[in-house]
PDB file of N, CA, C and O in Angstrom:
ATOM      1  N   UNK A   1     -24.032  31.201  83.002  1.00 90.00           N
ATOM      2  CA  UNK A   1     -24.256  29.865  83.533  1.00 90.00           C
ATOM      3  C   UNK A   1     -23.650  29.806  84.936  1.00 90.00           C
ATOM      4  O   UNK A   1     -22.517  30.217  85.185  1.00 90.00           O
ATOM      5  N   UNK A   2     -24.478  29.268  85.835  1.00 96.00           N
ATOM      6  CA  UNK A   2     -23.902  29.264  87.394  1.00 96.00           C
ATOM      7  C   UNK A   2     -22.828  27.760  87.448  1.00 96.00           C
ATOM      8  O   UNK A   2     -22.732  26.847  86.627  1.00 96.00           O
ATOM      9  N   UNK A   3     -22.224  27.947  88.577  1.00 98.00           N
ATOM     10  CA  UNK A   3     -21.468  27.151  88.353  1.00 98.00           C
ATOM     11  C   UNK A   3     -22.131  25.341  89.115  1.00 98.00           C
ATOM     12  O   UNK A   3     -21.642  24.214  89.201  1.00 98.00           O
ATOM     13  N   UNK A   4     -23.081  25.807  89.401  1.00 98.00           N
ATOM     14  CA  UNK A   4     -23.982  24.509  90.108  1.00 98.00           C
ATOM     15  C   UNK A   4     -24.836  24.157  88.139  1.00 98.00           C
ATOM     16  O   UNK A   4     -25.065  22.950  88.066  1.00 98.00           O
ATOM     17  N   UNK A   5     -25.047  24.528  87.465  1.00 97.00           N
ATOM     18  CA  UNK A   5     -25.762  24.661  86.627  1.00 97.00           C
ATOM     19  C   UNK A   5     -24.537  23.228  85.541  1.00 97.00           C
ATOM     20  O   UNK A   5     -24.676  22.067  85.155  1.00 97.00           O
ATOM     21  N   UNK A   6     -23.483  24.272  85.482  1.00 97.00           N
ATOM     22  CA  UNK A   6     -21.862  23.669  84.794  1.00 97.00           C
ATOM     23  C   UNK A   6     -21.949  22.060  85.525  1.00 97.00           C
ATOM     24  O   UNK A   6     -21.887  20.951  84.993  1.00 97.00           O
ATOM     25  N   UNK A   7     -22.077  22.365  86.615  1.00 98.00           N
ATOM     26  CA  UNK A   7     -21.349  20.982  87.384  1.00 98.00           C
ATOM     27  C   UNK A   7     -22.640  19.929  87.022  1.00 98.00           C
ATOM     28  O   UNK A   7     -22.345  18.737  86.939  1.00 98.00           O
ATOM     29  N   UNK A   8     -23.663  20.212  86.865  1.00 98.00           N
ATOM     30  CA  UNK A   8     -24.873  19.105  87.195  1.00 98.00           C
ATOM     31  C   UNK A   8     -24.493  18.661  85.563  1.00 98.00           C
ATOM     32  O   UNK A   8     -24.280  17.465  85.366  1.00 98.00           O
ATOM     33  N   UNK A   9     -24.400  19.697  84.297  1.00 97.00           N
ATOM     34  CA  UNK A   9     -24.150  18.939  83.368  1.00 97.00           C
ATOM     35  C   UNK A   9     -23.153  18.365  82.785  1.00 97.00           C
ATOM     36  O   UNK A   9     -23.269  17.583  81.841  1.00 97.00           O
ATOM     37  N   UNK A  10     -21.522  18.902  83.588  1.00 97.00           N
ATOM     38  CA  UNK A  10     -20.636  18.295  83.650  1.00 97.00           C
ATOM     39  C   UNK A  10     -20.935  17.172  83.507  1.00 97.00           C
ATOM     40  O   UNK A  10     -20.858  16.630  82.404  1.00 97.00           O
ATOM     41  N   UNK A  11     -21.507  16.313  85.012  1.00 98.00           N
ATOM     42  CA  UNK A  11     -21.770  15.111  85.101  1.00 98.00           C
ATOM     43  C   UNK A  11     -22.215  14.286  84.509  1.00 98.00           C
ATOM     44  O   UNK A  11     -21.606  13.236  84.302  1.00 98.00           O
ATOM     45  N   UNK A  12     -23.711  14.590  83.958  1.00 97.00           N
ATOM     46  CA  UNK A  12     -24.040  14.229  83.170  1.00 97.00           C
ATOM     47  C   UNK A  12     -23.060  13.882  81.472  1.00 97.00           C
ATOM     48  O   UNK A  12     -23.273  12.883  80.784  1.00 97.00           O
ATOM     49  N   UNK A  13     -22.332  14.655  81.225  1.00 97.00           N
ATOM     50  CA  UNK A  13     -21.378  14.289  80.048  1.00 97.00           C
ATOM     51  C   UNK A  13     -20.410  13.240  80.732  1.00 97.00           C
ATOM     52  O   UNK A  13     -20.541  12.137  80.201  1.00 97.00           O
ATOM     53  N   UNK A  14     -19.773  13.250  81.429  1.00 98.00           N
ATOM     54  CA  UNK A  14     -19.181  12.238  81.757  1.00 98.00           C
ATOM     55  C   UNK A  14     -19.908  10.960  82.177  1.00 98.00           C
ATOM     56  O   UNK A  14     -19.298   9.891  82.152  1.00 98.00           O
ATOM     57  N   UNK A  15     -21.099  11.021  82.537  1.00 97.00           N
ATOM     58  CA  UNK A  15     -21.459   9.791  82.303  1.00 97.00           C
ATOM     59  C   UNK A  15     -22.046   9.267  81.137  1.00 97.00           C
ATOM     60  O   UNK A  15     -22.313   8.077  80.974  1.00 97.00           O
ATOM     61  N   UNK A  16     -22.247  10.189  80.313  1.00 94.00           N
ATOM     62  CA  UNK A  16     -21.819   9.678  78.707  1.00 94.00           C
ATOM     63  C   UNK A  16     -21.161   9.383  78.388  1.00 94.00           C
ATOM     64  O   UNK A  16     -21.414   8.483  77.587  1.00 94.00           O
ATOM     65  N   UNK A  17     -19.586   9.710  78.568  1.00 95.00           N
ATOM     66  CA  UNK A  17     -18.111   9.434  78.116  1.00 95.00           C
ATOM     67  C   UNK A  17     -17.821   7.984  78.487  1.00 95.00           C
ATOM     68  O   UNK A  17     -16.825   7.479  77.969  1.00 95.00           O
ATOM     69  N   UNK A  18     -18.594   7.219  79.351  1.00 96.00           N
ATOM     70  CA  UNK A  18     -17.994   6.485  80.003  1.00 96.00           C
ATOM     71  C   UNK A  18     -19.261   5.144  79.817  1.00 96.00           C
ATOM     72  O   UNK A  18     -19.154   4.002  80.262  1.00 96.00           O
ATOM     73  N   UNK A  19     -20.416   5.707  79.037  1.00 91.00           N
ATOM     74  CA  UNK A  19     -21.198   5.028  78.527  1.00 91.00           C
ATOM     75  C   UNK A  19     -22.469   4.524  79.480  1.00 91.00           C
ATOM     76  O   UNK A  19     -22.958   3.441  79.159  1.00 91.00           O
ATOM     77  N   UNK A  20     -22.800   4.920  80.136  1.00 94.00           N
ATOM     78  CA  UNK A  20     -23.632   5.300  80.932  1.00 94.00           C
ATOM     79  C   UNK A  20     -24.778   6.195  80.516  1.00 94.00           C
ATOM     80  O   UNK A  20     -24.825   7.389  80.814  1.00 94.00           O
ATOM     81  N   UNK A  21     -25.653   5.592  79.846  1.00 92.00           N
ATOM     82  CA  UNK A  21     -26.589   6.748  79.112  1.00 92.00           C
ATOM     83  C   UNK A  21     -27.590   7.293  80.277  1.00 92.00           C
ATOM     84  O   UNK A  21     -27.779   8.478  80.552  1.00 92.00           O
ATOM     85  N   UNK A  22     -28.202   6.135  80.911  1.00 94.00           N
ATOM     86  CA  UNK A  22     -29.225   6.395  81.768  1.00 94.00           C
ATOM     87  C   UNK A  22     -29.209   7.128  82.855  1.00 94.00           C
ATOM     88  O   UNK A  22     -30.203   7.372  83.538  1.00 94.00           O
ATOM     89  N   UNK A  23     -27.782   7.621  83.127  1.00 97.00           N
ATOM     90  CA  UNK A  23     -27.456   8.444  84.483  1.00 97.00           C
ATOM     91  C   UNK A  23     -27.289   9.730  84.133  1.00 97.00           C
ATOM     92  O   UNK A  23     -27.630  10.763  84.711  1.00 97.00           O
ATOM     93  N   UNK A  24     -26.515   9.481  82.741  1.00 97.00           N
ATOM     94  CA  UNK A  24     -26.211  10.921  82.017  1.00 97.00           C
ATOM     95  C   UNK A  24     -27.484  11.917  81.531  1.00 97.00           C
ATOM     96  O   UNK A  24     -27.439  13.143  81.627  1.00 97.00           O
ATOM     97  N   UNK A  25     -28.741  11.080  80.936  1.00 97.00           N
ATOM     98  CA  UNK A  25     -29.653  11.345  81.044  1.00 97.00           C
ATOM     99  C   UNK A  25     -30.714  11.987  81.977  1.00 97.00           C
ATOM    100  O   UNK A  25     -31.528  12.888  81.772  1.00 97.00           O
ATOM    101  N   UNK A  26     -30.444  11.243  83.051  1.00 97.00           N
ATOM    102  CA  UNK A  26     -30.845  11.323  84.379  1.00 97.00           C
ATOM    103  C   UNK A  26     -30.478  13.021  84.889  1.00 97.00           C
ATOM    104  O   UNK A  26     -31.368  13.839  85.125  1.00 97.00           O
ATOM    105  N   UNK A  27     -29.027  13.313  84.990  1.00 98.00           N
ATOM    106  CA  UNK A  27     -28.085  14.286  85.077  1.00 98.00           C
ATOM    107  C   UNK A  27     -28.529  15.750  84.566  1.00 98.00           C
ATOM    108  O   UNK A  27     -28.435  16.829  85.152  1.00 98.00           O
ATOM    109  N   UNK A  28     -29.122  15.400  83.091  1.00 98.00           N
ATOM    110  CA  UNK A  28     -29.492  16.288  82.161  1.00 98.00           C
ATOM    111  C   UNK A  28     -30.534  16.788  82.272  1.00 98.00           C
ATOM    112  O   UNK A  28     -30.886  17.931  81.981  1.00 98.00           O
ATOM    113  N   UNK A  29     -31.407  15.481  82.948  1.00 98.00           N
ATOM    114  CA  UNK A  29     -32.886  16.224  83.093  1.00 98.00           C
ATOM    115  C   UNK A  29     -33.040  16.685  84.964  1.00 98.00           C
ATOM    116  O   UNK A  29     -33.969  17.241  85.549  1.00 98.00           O
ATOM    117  N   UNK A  30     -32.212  16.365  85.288  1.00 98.00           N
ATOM    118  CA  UNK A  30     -32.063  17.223  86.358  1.00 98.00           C
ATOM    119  C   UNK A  30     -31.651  18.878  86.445  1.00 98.00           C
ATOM    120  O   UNK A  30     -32.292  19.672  87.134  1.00 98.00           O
ATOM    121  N   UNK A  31     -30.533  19.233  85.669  1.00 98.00           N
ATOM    122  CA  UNK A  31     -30.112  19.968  85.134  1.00 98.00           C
ATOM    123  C   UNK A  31     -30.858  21.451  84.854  1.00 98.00           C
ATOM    124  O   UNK A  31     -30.719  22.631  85.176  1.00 98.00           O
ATOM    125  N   UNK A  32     -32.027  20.330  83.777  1.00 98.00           N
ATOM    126  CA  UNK A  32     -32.985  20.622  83.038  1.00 98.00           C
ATOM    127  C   UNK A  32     -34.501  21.375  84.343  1.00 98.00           C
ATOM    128  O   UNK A  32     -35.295  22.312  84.266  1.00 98.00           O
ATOM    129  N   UNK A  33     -34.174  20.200  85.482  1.00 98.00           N
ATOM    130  CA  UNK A  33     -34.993  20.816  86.378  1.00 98.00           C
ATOM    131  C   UNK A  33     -35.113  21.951  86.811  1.00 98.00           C
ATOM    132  O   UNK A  33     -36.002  22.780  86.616  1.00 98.00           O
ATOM    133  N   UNK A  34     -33.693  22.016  87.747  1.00 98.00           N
ATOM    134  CA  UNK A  34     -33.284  23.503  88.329  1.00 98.00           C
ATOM    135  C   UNK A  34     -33.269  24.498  87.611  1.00 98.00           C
ATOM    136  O   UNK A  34     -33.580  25.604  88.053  1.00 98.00           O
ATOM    137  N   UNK A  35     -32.807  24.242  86.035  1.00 98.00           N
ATOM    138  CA  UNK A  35     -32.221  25.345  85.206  1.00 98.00           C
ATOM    139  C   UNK A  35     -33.331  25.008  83.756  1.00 98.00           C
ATOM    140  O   UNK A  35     -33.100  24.266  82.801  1.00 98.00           O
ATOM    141  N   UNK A  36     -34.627  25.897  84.048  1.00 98.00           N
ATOM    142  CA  UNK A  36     -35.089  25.242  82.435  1.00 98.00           C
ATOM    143  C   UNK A  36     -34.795  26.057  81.349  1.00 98.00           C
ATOM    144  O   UNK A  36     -35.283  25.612  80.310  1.00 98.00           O
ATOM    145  N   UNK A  37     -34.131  27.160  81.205  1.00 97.00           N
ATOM    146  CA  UNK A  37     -33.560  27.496  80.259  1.00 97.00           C
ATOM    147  C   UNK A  37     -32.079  26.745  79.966  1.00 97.00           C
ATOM    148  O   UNK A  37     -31.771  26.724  78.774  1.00 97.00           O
ATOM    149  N   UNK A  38     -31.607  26.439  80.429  1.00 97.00           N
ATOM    150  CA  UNK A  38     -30.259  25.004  80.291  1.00 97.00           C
ATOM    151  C   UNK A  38     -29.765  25.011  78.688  1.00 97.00           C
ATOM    152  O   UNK A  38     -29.169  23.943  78.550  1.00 97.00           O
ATOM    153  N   UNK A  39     -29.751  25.618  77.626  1.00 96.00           N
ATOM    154  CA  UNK A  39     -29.455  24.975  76.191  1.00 96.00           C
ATOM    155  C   UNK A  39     -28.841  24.191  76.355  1.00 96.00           C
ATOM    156  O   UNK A  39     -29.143  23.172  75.733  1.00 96.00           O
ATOM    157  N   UNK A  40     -27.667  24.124  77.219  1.00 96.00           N
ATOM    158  CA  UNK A  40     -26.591  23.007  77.351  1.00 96.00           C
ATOM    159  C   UNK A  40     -27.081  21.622  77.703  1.00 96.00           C
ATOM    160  O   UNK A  40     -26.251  20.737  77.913  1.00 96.00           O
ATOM    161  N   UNK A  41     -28.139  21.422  77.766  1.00 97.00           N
ATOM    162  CA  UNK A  41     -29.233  20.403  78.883  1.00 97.00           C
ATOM    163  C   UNK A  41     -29.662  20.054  77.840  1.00 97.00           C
ATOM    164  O   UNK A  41     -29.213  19.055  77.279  1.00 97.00           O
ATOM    165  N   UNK A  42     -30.831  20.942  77.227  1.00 97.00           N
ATOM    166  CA  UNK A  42     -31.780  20.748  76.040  1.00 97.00           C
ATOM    167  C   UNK A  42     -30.685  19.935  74.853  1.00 97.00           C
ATOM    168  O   UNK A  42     -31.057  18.986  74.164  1.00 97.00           O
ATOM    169  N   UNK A  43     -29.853  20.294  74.823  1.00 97.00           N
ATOM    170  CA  UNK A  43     -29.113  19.825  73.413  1.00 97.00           C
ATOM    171  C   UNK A  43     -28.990  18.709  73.546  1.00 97.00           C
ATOM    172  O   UNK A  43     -29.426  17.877  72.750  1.00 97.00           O
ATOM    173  N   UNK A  44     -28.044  18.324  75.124  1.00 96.00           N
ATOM    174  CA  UNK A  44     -27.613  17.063  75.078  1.00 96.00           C
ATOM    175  C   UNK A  44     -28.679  16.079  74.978  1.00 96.00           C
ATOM    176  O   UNK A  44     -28.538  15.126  74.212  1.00 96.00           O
ATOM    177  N   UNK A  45     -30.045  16.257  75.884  1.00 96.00           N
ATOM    178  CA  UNK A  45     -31.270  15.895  76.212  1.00 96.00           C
ATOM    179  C   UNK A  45     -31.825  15.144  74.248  1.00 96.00           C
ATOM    180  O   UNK A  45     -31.956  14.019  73.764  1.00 96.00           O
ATOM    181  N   UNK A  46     -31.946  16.258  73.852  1.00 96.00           N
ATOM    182  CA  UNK A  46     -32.320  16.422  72.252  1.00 96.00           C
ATOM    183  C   UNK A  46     -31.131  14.813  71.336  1.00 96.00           C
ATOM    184  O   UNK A  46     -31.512  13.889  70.617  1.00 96.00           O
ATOM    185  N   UNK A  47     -29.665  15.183  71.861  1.00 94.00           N
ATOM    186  CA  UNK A  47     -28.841  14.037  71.002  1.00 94.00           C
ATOM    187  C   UNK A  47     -28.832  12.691  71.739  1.00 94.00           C
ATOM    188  O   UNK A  47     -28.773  11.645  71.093  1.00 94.00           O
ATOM    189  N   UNK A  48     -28.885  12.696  72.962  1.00 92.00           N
ATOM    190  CA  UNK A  48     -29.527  11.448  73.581  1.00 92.00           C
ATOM    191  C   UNK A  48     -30.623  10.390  72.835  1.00 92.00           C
ATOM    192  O   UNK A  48     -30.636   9.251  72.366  1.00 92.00           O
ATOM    193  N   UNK A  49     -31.860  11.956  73.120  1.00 91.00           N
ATOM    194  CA  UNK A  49     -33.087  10.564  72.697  1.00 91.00           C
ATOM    195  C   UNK A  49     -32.672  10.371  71.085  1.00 91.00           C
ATOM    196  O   UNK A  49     -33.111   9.360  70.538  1.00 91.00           O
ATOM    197  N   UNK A  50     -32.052  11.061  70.494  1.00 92.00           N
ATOM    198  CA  UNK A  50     -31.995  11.226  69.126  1.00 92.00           C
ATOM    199  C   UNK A  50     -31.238   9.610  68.762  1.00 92.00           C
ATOM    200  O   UNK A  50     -31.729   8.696  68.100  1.00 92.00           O
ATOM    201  N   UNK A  51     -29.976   9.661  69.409  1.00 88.00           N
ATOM    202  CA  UNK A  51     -29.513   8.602  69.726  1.00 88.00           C
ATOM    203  C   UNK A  51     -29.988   7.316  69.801  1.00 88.00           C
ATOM    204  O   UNK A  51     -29.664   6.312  69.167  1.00 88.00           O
ATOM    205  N   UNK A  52     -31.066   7.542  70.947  1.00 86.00           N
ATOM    206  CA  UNK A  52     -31.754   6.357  71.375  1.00 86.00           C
ATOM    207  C   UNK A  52     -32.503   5.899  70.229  1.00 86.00           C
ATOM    208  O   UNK A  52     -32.280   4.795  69.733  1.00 86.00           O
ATOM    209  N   UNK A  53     -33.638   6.921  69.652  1.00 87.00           N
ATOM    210  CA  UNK A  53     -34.512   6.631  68.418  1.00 87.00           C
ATOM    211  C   UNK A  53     -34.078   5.519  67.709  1.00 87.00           C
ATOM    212  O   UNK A  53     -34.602   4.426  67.495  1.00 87.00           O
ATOM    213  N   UNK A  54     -32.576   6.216  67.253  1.00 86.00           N
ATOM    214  CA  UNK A  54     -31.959   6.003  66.016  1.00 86.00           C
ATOM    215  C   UNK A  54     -31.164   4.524  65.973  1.00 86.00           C
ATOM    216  O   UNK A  54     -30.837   3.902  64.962  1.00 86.00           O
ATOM    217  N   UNK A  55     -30.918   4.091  67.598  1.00 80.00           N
ATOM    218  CA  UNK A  55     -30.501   2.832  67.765  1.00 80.00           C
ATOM    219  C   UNK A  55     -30.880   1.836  67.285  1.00 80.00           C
ATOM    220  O   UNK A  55     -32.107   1.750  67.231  1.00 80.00           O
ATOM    221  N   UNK A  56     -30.100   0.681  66.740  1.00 80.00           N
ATOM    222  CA  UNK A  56     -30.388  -0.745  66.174  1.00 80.00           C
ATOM    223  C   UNK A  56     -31.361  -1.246  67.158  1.00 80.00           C
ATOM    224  O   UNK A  56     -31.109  -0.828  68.287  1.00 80.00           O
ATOM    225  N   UNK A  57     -32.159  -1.837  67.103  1.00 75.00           N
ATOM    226  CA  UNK A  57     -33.299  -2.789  67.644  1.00 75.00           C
ATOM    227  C   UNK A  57     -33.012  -4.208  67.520  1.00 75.00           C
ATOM    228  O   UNK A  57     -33.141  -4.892  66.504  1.00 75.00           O
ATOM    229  N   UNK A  58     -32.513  -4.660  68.939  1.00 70.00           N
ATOM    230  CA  UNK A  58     -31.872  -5.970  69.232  1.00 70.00           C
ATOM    231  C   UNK A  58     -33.044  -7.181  69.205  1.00 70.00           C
ATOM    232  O   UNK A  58     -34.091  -6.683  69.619  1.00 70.00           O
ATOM    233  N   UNK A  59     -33.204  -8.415  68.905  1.00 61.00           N
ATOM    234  CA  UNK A  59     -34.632  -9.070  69.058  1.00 61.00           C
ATOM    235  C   UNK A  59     -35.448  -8.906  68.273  1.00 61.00           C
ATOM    236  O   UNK A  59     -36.512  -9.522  68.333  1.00 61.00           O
ATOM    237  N   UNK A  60     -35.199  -8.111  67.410  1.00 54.00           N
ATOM    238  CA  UNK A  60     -36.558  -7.838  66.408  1.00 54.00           C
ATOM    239  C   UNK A  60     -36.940  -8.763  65.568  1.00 54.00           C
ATOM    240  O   UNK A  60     -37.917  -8.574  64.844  1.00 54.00           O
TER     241      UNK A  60
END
């Protein structure tokens, strides 16, 4: 893993940590751009939407 590769998804986790899905997301599929073999990308990418799916539905 390069270390531009580390840092783009660094970011992306920390803007998970901090609850920021849409940037972290953002982060990941950038990540995902430069680097499309990424597992580290794909996974998070994968528990995100998984996440999202799986979320309560506000208004319903």
């Amino acid at each position: 893993m390069s270390y531009r590769e580390m840092a783009l998804a660094n970011i992306g986790f920390c803007y998970s940590q901090i609850g920021n899905g849409i940037k972290s997301k953002e982060y990941y599929q950038r990540t995902l751009a430069e680097f499309p073999e990424s597992g580290l990308a794909k996974s998070a990418l994968k528990m995100i939407n998984s996440m999202e799916k799986n979320a309560p539905q506000h208004g319903v």
